[in-house]
PDB file of C-alpha atoms in Angstrom:
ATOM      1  CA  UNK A   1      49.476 139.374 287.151  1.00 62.00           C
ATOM      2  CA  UNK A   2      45.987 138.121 285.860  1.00 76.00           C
ATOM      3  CA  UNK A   3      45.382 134.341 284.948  1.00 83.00           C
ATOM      4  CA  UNK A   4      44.608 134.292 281.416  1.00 92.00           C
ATOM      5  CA  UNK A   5      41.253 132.801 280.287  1.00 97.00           C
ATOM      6  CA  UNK A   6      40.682 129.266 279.740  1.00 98.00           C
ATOM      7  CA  UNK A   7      38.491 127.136 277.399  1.00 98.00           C
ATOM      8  CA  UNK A   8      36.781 124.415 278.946  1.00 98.00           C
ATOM      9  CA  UNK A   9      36.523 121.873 276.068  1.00 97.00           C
ATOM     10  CA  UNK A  10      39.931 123.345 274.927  1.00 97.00           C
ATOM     11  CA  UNK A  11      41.335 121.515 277.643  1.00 97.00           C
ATOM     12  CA  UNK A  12      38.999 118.184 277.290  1.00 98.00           C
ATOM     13  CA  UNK A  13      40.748 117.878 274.053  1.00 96.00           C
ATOM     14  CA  UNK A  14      44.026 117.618 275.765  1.00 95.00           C
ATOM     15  CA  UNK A  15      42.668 115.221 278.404  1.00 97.00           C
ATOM     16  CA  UNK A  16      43.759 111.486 277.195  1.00 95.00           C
ATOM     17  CA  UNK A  17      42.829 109.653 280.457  1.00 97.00           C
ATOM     18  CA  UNK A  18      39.648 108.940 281.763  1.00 97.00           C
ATOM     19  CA  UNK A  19      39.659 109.491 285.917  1.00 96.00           C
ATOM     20  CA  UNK A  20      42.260 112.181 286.166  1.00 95.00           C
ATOM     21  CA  UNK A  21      40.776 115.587 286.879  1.00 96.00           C
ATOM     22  CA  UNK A  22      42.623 118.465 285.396  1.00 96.00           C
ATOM     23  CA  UNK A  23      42.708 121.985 287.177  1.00 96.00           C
ATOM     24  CA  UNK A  24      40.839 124.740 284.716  1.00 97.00           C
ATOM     25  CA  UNK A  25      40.730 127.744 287.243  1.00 97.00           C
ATOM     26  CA  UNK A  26      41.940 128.404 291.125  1.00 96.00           C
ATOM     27  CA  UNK A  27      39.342 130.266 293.094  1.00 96.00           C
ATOM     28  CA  UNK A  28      40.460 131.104 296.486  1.00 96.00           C
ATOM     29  CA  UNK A  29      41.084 127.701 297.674  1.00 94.00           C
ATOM     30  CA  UNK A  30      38.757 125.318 295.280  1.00 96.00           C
ATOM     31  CA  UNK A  31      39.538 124.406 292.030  1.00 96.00           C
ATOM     32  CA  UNK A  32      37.532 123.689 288.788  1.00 97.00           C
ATOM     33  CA  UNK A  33      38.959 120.630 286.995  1.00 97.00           C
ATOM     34  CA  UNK A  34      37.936 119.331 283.881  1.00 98.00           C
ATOM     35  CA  UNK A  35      37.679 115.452 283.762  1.00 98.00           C
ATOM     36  CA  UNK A  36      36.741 112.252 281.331  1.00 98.00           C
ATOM     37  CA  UNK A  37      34.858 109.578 282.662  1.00 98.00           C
ATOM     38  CA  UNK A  38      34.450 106.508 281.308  1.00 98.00           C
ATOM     39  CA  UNK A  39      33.660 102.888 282.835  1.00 98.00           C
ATOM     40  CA  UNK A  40      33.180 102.002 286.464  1.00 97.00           C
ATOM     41  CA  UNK A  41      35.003 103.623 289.435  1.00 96.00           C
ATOM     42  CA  UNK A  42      35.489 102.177 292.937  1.00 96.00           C
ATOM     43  CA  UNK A  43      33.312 103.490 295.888  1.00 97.00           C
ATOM     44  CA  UNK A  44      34.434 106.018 297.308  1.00 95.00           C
ATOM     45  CA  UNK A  45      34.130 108.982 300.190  1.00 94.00           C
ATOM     46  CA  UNK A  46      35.455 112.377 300.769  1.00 94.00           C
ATOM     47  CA  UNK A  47      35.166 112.695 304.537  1.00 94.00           C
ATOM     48  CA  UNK A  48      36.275 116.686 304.876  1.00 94.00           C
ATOM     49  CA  UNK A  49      34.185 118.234 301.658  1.00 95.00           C
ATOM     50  CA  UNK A  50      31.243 117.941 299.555  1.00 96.00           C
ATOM     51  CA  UNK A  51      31.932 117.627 295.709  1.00 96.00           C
ATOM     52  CA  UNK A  52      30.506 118.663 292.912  1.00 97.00           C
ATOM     53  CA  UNK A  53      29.576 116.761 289.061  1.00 98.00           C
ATOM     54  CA  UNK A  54      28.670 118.893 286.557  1.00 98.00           C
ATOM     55  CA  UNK A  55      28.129 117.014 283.790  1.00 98.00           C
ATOM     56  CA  UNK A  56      28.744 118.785 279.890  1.00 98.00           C
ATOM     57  CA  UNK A  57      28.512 115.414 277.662  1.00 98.00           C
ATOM     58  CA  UNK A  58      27.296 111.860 277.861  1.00 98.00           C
ATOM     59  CA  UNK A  59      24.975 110.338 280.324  1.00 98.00           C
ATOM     60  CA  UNK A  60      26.690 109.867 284.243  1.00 98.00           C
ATOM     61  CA  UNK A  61      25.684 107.323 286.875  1.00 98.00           C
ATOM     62  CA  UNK A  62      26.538 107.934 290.311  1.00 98.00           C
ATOM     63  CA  UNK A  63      25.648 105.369 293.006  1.00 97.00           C
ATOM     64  CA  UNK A  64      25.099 106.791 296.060  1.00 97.00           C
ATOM     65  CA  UNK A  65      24.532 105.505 299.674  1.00 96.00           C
ATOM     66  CA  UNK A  66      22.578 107.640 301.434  1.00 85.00           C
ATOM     67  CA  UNK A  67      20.231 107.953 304.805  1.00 85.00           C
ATOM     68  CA  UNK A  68      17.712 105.717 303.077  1.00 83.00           C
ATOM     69  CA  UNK A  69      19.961 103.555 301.505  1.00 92.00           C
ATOM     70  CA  UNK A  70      21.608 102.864 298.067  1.00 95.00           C
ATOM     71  CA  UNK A  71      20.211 105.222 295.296  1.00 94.00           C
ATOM     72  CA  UNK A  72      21.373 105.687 291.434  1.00 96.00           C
ATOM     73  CA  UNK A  73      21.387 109.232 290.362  1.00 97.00           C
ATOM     74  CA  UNK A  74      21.121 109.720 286.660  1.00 98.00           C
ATOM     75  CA  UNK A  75      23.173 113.082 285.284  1.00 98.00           C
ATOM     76  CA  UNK A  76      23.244 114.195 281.271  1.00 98.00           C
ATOM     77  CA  UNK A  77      24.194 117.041 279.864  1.00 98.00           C
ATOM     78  CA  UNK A  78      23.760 120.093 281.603  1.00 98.00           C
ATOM     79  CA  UNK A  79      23.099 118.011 285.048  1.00 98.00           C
ATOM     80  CA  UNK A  80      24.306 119.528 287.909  1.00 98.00           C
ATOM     81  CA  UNK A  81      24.875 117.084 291.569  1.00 98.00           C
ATOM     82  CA  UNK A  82      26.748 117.335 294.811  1.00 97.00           C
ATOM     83  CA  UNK A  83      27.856 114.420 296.653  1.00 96.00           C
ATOM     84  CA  UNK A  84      27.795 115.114 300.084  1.00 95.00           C
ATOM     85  CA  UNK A  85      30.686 114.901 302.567  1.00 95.00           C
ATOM     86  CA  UNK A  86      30.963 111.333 304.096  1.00 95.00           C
ATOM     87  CA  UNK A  87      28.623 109.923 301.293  1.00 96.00           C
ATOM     88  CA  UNK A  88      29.769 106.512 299.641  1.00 97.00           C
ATOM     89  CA  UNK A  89      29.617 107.589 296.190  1.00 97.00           C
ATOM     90  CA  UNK A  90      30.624 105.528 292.725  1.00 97.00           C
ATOM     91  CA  UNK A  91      30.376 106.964 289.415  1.00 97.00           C
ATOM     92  CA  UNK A  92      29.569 104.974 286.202  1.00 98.00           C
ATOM     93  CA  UNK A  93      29.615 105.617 282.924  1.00 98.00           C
ATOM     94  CA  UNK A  94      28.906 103.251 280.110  1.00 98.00           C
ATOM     95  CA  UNK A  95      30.036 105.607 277.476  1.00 98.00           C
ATOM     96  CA  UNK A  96      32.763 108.319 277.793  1.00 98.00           C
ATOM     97  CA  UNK A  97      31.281 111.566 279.657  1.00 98.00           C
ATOM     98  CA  UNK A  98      32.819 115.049 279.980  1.00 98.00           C
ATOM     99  CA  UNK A  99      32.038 116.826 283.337  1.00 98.00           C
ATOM    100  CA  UNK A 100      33.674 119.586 285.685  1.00 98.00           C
ATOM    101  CA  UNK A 101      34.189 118.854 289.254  1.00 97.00           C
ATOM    102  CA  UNK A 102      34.502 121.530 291.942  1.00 96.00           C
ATOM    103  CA  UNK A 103      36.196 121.054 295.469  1.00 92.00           C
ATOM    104  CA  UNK A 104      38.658 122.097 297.739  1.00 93.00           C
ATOM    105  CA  UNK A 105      42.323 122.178 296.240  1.00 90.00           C
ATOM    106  CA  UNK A 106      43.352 119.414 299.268  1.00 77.00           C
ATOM    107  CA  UNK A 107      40.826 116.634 297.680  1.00 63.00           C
ATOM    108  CA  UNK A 108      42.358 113.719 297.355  1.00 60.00           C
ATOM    109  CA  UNK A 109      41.605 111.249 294.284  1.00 56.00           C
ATOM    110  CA  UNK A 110      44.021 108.607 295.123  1.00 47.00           C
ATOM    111  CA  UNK A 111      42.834 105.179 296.223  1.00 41.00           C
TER     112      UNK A 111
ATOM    113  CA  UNK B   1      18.716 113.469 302.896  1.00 62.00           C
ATOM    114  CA  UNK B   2      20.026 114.260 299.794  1.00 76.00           C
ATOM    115  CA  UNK B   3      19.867 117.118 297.251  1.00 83.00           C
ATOM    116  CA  UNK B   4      18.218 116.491 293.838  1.00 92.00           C
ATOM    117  CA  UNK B   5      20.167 116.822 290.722  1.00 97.00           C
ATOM    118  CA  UNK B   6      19.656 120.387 289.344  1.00 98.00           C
ATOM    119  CA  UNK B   7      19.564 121.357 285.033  1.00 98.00           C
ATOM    120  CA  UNK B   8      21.790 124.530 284.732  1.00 98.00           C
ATOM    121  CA  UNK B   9      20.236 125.110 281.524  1.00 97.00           C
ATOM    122  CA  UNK B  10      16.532 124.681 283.042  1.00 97.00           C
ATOM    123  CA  UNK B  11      17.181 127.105 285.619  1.00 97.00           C
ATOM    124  CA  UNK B  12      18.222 129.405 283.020  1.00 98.00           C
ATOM    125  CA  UNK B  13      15.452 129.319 281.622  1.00 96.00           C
ATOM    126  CA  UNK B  14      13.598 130.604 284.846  1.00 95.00           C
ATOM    127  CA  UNK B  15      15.792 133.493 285.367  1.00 97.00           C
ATOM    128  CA  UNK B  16      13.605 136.829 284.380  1.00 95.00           C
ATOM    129  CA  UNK B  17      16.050 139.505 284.886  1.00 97.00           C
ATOM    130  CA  UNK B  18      19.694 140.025 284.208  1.00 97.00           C
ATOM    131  CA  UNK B  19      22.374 140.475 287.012  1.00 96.00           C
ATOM    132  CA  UNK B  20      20.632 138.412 289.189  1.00 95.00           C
ATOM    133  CA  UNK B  21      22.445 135.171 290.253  1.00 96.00           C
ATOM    134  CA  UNK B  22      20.713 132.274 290.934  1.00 96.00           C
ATOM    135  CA  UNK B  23      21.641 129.359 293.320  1.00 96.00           C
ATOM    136  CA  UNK B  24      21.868 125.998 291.633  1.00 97.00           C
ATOM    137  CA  UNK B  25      24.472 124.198 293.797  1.00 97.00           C
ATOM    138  CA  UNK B  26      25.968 124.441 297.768  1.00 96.00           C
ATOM    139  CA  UNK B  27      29.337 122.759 297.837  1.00 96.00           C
ATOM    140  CA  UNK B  28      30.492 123.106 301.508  1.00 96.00           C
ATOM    141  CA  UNK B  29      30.230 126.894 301.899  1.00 94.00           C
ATOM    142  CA  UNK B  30      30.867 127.842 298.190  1.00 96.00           C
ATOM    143  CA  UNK B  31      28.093 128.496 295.549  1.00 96.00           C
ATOM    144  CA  UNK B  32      27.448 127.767 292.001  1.00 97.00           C
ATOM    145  CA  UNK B  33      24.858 130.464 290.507  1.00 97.00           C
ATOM    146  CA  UNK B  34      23.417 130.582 287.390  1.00 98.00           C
ATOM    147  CA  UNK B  35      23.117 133.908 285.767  1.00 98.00           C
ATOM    148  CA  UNK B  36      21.846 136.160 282.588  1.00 98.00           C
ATOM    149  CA  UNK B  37      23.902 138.880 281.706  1.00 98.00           C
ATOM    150  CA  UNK B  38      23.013 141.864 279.610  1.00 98.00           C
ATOM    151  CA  UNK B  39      24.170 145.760 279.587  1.00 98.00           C
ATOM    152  CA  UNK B  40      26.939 147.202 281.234  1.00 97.00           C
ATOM    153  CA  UNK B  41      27.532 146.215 284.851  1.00 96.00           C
ATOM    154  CA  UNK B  42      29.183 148.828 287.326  1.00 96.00           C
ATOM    155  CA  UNK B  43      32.867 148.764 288.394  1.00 97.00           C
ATOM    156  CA  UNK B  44      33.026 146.971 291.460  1.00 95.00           C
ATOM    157  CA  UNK B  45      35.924 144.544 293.323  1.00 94.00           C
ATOM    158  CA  UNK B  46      35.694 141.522 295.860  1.00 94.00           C
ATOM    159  CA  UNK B  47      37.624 142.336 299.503  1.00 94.00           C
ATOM    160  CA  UNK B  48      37.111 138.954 300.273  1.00 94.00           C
ATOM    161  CA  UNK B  49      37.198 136.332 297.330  1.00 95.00           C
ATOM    162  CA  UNK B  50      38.147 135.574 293.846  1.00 96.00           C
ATOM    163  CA  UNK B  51      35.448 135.470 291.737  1.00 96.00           C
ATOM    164  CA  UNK B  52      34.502 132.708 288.626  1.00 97.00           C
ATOM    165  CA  UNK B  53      32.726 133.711 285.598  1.00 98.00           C
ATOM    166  CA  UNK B  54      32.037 130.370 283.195  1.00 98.00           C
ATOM    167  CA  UNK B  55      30.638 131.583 280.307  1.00 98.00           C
ATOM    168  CA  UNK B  56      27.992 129.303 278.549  1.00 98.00           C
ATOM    169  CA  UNK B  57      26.121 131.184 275.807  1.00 98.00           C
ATOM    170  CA  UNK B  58      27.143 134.595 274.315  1.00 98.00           C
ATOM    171  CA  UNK B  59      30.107 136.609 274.066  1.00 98.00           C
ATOM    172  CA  UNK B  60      31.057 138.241 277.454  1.00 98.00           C
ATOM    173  CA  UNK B  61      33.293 141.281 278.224  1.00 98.00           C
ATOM    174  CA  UNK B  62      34.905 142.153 281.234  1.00 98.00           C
ATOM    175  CA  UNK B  63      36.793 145.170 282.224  1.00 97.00           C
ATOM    176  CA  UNK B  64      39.695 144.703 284.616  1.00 97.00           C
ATOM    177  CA  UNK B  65      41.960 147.004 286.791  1.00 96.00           C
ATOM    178  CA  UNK B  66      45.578 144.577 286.968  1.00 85.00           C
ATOM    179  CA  UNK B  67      48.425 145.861 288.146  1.00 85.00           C
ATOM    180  CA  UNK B  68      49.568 146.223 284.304  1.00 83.00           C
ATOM    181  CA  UNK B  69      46.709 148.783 284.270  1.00 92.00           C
ATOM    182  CA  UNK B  70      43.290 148.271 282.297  1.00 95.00           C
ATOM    183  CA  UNK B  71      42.832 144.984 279.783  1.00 94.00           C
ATOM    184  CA  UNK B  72      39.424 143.869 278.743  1.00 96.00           C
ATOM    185  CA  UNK B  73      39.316 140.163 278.826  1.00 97.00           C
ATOM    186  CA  UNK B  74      37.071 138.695 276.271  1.00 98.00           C
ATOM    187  CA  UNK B  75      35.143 134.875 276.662  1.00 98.00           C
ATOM    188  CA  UNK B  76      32.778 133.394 274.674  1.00 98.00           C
ATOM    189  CA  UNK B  77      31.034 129.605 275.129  1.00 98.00           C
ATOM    190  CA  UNK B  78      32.948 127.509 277.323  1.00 98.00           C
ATOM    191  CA  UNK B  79      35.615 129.988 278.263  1.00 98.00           C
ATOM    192  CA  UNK B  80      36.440 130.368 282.267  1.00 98.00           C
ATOM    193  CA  UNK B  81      37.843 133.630 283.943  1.00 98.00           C
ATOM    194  CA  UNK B  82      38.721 134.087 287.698  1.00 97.00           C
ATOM    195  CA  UNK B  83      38.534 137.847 288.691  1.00 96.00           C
ATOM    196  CA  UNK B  84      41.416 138.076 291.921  1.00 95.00           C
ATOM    197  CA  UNK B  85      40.204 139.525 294.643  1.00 95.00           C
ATOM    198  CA  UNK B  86      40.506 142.998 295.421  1.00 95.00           C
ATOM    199  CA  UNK B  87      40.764 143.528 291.707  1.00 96.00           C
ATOM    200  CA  UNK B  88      38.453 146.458 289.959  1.00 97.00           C
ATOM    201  CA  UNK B  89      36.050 144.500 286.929  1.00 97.00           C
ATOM    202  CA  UNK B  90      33.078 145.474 285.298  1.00 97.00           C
ATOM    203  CA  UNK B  91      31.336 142.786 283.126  1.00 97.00           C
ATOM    204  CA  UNK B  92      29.725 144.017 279.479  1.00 98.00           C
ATOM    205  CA  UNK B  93      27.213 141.783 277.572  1.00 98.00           C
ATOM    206  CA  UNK B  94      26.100 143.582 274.277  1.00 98.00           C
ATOM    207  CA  UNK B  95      23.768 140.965 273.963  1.00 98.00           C
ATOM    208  CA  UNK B  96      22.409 138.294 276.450  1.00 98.00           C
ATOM    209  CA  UNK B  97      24.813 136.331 278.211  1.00 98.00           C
ATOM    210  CA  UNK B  98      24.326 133.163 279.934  1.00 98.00           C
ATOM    211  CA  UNK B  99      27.084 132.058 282.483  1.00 98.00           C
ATOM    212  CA  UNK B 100      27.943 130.182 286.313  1.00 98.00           C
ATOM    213  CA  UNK B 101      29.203 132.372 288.816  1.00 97.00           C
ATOM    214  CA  UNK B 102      31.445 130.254 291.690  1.00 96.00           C
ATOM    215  CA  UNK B 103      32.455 132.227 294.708  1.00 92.00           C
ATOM    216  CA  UNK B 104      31.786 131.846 298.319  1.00 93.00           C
ATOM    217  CA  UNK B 105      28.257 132.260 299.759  1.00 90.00           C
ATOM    218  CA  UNK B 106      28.665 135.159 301.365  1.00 77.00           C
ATOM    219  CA  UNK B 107      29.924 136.970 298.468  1.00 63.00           C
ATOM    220  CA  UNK B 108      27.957 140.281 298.140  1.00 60.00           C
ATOM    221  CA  UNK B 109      26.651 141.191 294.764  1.00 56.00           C
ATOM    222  CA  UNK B 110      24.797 144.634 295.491  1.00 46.00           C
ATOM    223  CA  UNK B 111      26.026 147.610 295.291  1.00 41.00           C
TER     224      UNK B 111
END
């Protein structure tokens, strides 16, 4: 049995919440969600996986807290970043932002 | 230290030749490629891993072997396929194709 094909912004559309990641496609053991983000979100940290933003709309903020200290990293449209496992990471965005995130199926989003 | 932020849509435009992925993104041990596509690929399959065609620009074709016998699944911008492992496909771009490729990096792409 084959998946069928999905439609990225297809399923933006259907996405009413900002912060809650939903899964496009399965491969293997990672998943591609589609997510809306819009406002500030807590710092955070994924200690078992690296993660990545892709961003399709808007203009993304992340904060991150690196080896040389606090940094901002600026994402638009097309924009393409990977937080780092263990990294202390908080995205922003001042107006809504569509992105795709890629990760392990056992990432946790939950405060 | 940490990795820049890359533009999917720059590093298109530095890709010469069709059928040959480029690296944009490392997420753990998983790889997000850029790629032009153009012609008719080969039939080929995956042992090892599914396989994630997003398809950005272009109207992409790909042949597939299912259990239900041969379909050929059809994407245009924004759509996402995963090709199962193990599963006979053969991508067909009458004219150029722009997509992401996400699979493991050890996935093998020659023939």
């Amino acid at each position: 049995m084959l998946d069928p094909v999905r439609n990225v912004h297809a399923a933006l559309e259907h996405i009413a919440h900002p912060w809650q990641p939903h899964r496009v496609a399965t491969i293997n053991n990672y998943e591609l969600k589609a997510v809306k983000l819009l406002g500030d979100f807590v710092w955070h940290k994924h200690d078992d996986t690296d993660e990545l933003f892709y961003v399709l709309s808007g203009h993304l903020r992340i904060d991150v807290r690196g080896s040389d200290g606090e940094v901002t990293v600026e994402m638009g449209p097309g924009d393409v970043y990977v937080v780092p496992r263990g990294v202390e990471h908080r995205p922003r965005a001042a107006e809504m932002v569509t992105a795709l995130l890629f990760e392990p199926r056992s990432a946790v989003h939950e405060l």
